[in-house]
Amino acid sequence: MKKALKKISDILKMVFGYGIMLSLFLGGATFFGYVVALIIGGNTGAAICDFIYKEFVPELVYYTSILVLLGLVAMYLGGEFALTTEKKQK
């Protein structure tokens, strides 16, 4: 049973790692989107900022929240209890 949980945990950690990497890339894309909107200016720049703020960022927050939950599940399935107040004695 522990081997199966460890294998599931390893797969979830891999998915979590790639997902967080994608999330960081998309967060950087929002920064560059705002820079492009600043350079373009006017109504077009305002429309780009409006799209990023109202459409893109809420989806990104939802996506990263799911990834954090996935990472916590992977951590606990693997037997790591880093977010507890007690430490195990080795």
N, CA and C atoms as an extended XYZ file, in Angstrom:
270
Properties=species:S:1:pos:R:3:atomname:S:1:resname:S:1:resid:I:1 pbc="F F F"
N         0.818       -1.200        0.000 N   MET     1
C         0.000        0.000        0.000 CA  MET     1
C         0.859        1.260        0.000 C   MET     1
N         1.951        1.234        0.788 N   LYS     2
C         2.805        2.420        0.849 CA  LYS     2
C         3.507        2.667       -0.483 C   LYS     2
N         3.852        1.578       -1.184 N   LYS     3
C         4.499        1.743       -2.490 CA  LYS     3
C         3.549        2.387       -3.486 C   LYS     3
N         2.299        1.982       -3.444 N   ALA     4
C         1.306        2.558       -4.358 CA  ALA     4
C         1.083        4.041       -4.053 C   ALA     4
N         0.990        4.382       -2.772 N   LEU     5
C         0.816        5.789       -2.401 CA  LEU     5
C         2.029        6.615       -2.791 C   LEU     5
N         3.219        6.045       -2.641 N   LYS     6
C         4.444        6.752       -3.011 CA  LYS     6
C         4.485        6.981       -4.519 C   LYS     6
N         4.047        5.986       -5.297 N   LYS     7
C         4.038        6.125       -6.753 CA  LYS     7
C         3.029        7.194       -7.191 C   LYS     7
N         1.847        7.180       -6.566 N   ILE     8
C         0.844        8.206       -6.862 CA  ILE     8
C         1.369        9.577       -6.466 C   ILE     8
N         2.027        9.648       -5.322 N   SER     9
C         2.596       10.908       -4.855 CA  SER     9
C         3.648       11.432       -5.824 C   SER     9
N         4.489       10.555       -6.330 N   ASP    10
C         5.524       10.982       -7.280 CA  ASP    10
C         4.913       11.511       -8.571 C   ASP    10
N         3.867       10.864       -9.047 N   ILE    11
C         3.198       11.331      -10.266 CA  ILE    11
C         2.542       12.687      -10.023 C   ILE    11
N         1.877       12.840       -8.879 N   LEU    12
C         1.232       14.121       -8.563 CA  LEU    12
C         2.261       15.231       -8.391 C   LEU    12
N         3.423       14.900       -7.818 N   LYS    13
C         4.475       15.907       -7.667 CA  LYS    13
C         5.016       16.340       -9.019 C   LYS    13
N         5.111       15.402       -9.963 N   MET    14
C         5.575       15.757      -11.296 CA  MET    14
C         4.561       16.679      -11.986 C   MET    14
N         3.276       16.334      -11.879 N   VAL    15
C         2.227       17.178      -12.456 CA  VAL    15
C         2.241       18.546      -11.783 C   VAL    15
N         2.402       18.561      -10.464 N   PHE    16
C         2.463       19.817       -9.715 CA  PHE    16
C         3.640       20.675      -10.180 C   PHE    16
N         4.796       20.060      -10.356 N   GLY    17
C         5.977       20.811      -10.781 CA  GLY    17
C         5.806       21.446      -12.141 C   GLY    17
N         5.316       20.659      -13.114 N   TYR    18
C         5.093       21.222      -14.447 CA  TYR    18
C         3.983       22.266      -14.424 C   TYR    18
N         2.965       22.039      -13.612 N   GLY    19
C         1.875       23.011      -13.518 CA  GLY    19
C         2.319       24.331      -12.929 C   GLY    19
N         3.138       24.275      -11.889 N   ILE    20
C         3.646       25.515      -11.292 CA  ILE    20
C         4.581       26.231      -12.261 C   ILE    20
N         5.366       25.468      -13.007 N   MET    21
C         6.234       26.085      -14.007 CA  MET    21
C         5.391       26.822      -15.056 C   MET    21
N         4.307       26.201      -15.503 N   LEU    22
C         3.406       26.849      -16.454 CA  LEU    22
C         2.739       28.074      -15.825 C   LEU    22
N         2.363       27.957      -14.566 N   SER    23
C         1.734       29.072      -13.859 CA  SER    23
C         2.680       30.271      -13.757 C   SER    23
N         3.945       30.003      -13.451 N   LEU    24
C         4.925       31.089      -13.391 CA  LEU    24
C         5.142       31.724      -14.763 C   LEU    24
N         5.150       30.908      -15.801 N   PHE    25
C         5.284       31.439      -17.155 CA  PHE    25
C         4.097       32.338      -17.500 C   PHE    25
N         2.893       31.887      -17.161 N   LEU    26
C         1.696       32.691      -17.452 CA  LEU    26
C         1.667       33.971      -16.622 C   LEU    26
N         2.175       33.913      -15.392 N   GLY    27
C         2.287       35.131      -14.592 CA  GLY    27
C         3.239       36.130      -15.232 C   GLY    27
N         4.340       35.636      -15.779 N   GLY    28
C         5.255       36.511      -16.518 CA  GLY    28
C         4.613       37.061      -17.776 C   GLY    28
N         3.776       36.264      -18.414 N   ALA    29
C         3.077       36.727      -19.612 CA  ALA    29
C         2.137       37.883      -19.282 C   ALA    29
N         1.532       37.859      -18.094 N   THR    30
C         0.680       38.990      -17.718 CA  THR    30
C         1.507       40.259      -17.573 C   THR    30
N         2.714       40.126      -16.998 N   PHE    31
C         3.588       41.293      -16.869 CA  PHE    31
C         3.911       41.869      -18.243 C   PHE    31
N         4.313       41.000      -19.171 N   PHE    32
C         4.658       41.488      -20.501 CA  PHE    32
C         3.438       42.009      -21.241 C   PHE    32
N         2.264       41.452      -20.943 N   GLY    33
C         1.032       41.987      -21.526 CA  GLY    33
C         0.762       43.412      -21.070 C   GLY    33
N         0.998       43.663      -19.785 N   TYR    34
C         0.829       45.037      -19.278 CA  TYR    34
C         1.874       45.985      -19.870 C   TYR    34
N         3.086       45.499      -20.067 N   VAL    35
C         4.128       46.341      -20.676 CA  VAL    35
C         3.746       46.684      -22.105 C   VAL    35
N         3.264       45.702      -22.851 N   VAL    36
C         2.829       45.949      -24.229 CA  VAL    36
C         1.664       46.929      -24.236 C   VAL    36
N         0.736       46.785      -23.313 N   ALA    37
C        -0.397       47.710      -23.237 CA  ALA    37
C         0.066       49.121      -22.906 C   ALA    37
N         1.081       49.229      -22.069 N   LEU    38
C         1.626       50.544      -21.730 CA  LEU    38
C         2.287       51.183      -22.945 C   LEU    38
N         2.994       50.394      -23.722 N   ILE    39
C         3.659       50.915      -24.921 CA  ILE    39
C         2.631       51.314      -25.976 C   ILE    39
N         1.612       50.484      -26.187 N   ILE    40
C         0.598       50.786      -27.199 CA  ILE    40
C        -0.230       51.992      -26.775 C   ILE    40
N        -0.707       51.966      -25.541 N   GLY    41
C        -1.476       53.089      -25.014 CA  GLY    41
C        -2.857       53.212      -25.639 C   GLY    41
N        -3.545       54.256      -25.282 N   GLY    42
C        -4.860       54.555      -25.842 CA  GLY    42
C        -5.909       53.533      -25.479 C   GLY    42
N        -6.925       53.465      -26.337 N   ASN    43
C        -8.030       52.533      -26.090 CA  ASN    43
C        -7.601       51.081      -26.264 C   ASN    43
N        -6.667       50.839      -27.166 N   THR    44
C        -6.198       49.470      -27.382 CA  THR    44
C        -5.449       48.967      -26.158 C   THR    44
N        -4.592       49.795      -25.605 N   GLY    45
C        -3.872       49.425      -24.391 CA  GLY    45
C        -4.808       49.198      -23.220 C   GLY    45
N        -5.828       50.037      -23.126 N   ALA    46
C        -6.821       49.869      -22.056 CA  ALA    46
C        -7.601       48.573      -22.242 C   ALA    46
N        -7.889       48.217      -23.477 N   ALA    47
C        -8.607       46.972      -23.748 CA  ALA    47
C        -7.742       45.762      -23.395 C   ALA    47
N        -6.455       45.837      -23.670 N   ILE    48
C        -5.542       44.746      -23.312 CA  ILE    48
C        -5.493       44.593      -21.796 C   ILE    48
N        -5.345       45.696      -21.077 N   CYS    49
C        -5.316       45.648      -19.609 CA  CYS    49
C        -6.628       45.113      -19.047 C   CYS    49
N        -7.728       45.535      -19.648 N   ASP    50
C        -9.039       45.067      -19.193 CA  ASP    50
C        -9.174       43.561      -19.405 C   ASP    50
N        -8.718       43.054      -20.542 N   PHE    51
C        -8.773       41.624      -20.803 CA  PHE    51
C        -7.915       40.852      -19.804 C   PHE    51
N        -6.708       41.331      -19.574 N   ILE    52
C        -5.805       40.645      -18.646 CA  ILE    52
C        -6.412       40.622      -17.249 C   ILE    52
N        -6.943       41.739      -16.799 N   TYR    53
C        -7.458       41.847      -15.434 CA  TYR    53
C        -8.755       41.064      -15.231 C   TYR    53
N        -9.658       41.134      -16.204 N   LYS    54
C       -10.982       40.534      -16.004 CA  LYS    54
C       -11.095       39.095      -16.494 C   LYS    54
N       -10.304       38.699      -17.465 N   GLU    55
C       -10.445       37.366      -18.039 CA  GLU    55
C        -9.287       36.437      -17.689 C   GLU    55
N        -8.073       36.935      -17.797 N   PHE    56
C        -6.897       36.079      -17.691 CA  PHE    56
C        -6.480       35.821      -16.244 C   PHE    56
N        -6.388       36.860      -15.447 N   VAL    57
C        -5.908       36.720      -14.072 CA  VAL    57
C        -6.843       35.861      -13.201 C   VAL    57
N        -8.166       36.018      -13.266 N   PRO    58
C        -9.012       35.132      -12.446 CA  PRO    58
C        -8.843       33.654      -12.807 C   PRO    58
N        -8.692       33.349      -14.085 N   GLU    59
C        -8.458       31.961      -14.486 CA  GLU    59
C        -7.109       31.469      -13.982 C   GLU    59
N        -6.119       32.324      -14.000 N   LEU    60
C        -4.789       31.959      -13.511 CA  LEU    60
C        -4.813       31.694      -12.005 C   LEU    60
N        -5.538       32.492      -11.260 N   VAL    61
C        -5.657       32.284       -9.817 CA  VAL    61
C        -6.384       30.969       -9.528 C   VAL    61
N        -7.435       30.679      -10.273 N   TYR    62
C        -8.172       29.425      -10.113 CA  TYR    62
C        -7.253       28.240      -10.416 C   TYR    62
N        -6.499       28.322      -11.490 N   TYR    63
C        -5.578       27.265      -11.899 CA  TYR    63
C        -4.503       27.023      -10.845 C   TYR    63
N        -3.902       28.079      -10.334 N   THR    64
C        -2.842       27.913       -9.344 CA  THR    64
C        -3.390       27.414       -8.009 C   THR    64
N        -4.626       27.773       -7.671 N   SER    65
C        -5.235       27.256       -6.441 CA  SER    65
C        -5.428       25.750       -6.520 C   SER    65
N        -5.850       25.266       -7.666 N   ILE    66
C        -5.988       23.826       -7.860 CA  ILE    66
C        -4.628       23.153       -7.767 C   ILE    66
N        -3.602       23.782       -8.318 N   LEU    67
C        -2.257       23.205       -8.255 CA  LEU    67
C        -1.730       23.144       -6.826 C   LEU    67
N        -2.007       24.146       -6.037 N   VAL    68
C        -1.571       24.126       -4.638 CA  VAL    68
C        -2.251       22.984       -3.892 C   VAL    68
N        -3.535       22.805       -4.123 N   LEU    69
C        -4.249       21.685       -3.512 CA  LEU    69
C        -3.654       20.348       -3.972 C   LEU    69
N        -3.341       20.240       -5.254 N   LEU    70
C        -2.726       19.029       -5.780 CA  LEU    70
C        -1.361       18.778       -5.137 C   LEU    70
N        -0.592       19.829       -4.936 N   GLY    71
C         0.708       19.693       -4.292 CA  GLY    71
C         0.588       19.246       -2.845 C   GLY    71
N        -0.406       19.769       -2.135 N   LEU    72
C        -0.623       19.347       -0.742 CA  LEU    72
C        -1.047       17.888       -0.663 C   LEU    72
N        -1.918       17.469       -1.568 N   VAL    73
C        -2.341       16.072       -1.591 CA  VAL    73
C        -1.148       15.171       -1.885 C   VAL    73
N        -0.321       15.571       -2.840 N   ALA    74
C         0.873       14.782       -3.182 CA  ALA    74
C         1.818       14.693       -1.995 C   ALA    74
N         1.963       15.792       -1.277 N   MET    75
C         2.864       15.805       -0.129 CA  MET    75
C         2.375       14.859        0.969 C   MET    75
N         1.105       14.910        1.274 N   TYR    76
C         0.576       14.066        2.340 CA  TYR    76
C         0.488       12.592        1.930 C   TYR    76
N         0.230       12.318        0.657 N   LEU    77
C         0.240       10.927        0.195 CA  LEU    77
C         1.646       10.335        0.261 C   LEU    77
N         2.652       11.186        0.076 N   GLY    78
C         4.031       10.728        0.141 CA  GLY    78
C         4.562       10.605        1.561 C   GLY    78
N         3.764       10.966        2.544 N   GLY    79
C         4.189       10.842        3.932 CA  GLY    79
C         4.936       12.041        4.463 C   GLY    79
N         4.915       13.146        3.747 N   GLU    80
C         5.576       14.374        4.206 CA  GLU    80
C         4.536       15.230        4.925 C   GLU    80
N         4.834       15.590        6.147 N   PHE    81
C         3.912       16.418        6.917 CA  PHE    81
C         4.631       17.704        7.320 C   PHE    81
N         4.985       18.501        6.336 N   ALA    82
C         5.755       19.710        6.576 CA  ALA    82
C         4.917       20.825        7.191 C   ALA    82
N         3.624       20.779        7.044 N   LEU    83
C         2.774       21.866        7.541 CA  LEU    83
C         2.161       21.566        8.897 C   LEU    83
N         2.749       20.635        9.637 N   THR    84
C         2.267       20.330       10.979 CA  THR    84
C         3.154       21.013       12.010 C   THR    84
N         2.637       21.133       13.221 N   THR    85
C         3.397       21.820       14.261 CA  THR    85
C         4.407       20.912       14.924 C   THR    85
N         4.229       19.606       14.837 N   GLU    86
C         5.155       18.670       15.463 CA  GLU    86
C         6.182       18.184       14.444 C   GLU    86
N         7.405       17.940       14.927 N   LYS    87
C         8.442       17.375       14.083 CA  LYS    87
C         8.763       15.982       14.568 C   LYS    87
N         8.966       15.077       13.614 N   LYS    88
C         9.301       13.723       13.973 CA  LYS    88
C        10.760       13.629       14.396 C   LYS    88
N        11.009       12.843       15.401 N   GLN    89
C        12.371       12.598       15.849 CA  GLN    89
C        12.955       11.461       15.021 C   GLN    89
N        14.143       11.669       14.484 N   LYS    90
C        14.780       10.620       13.675 CA  LYS    90
C        15.734        9.806       14.501 C   LYS    90
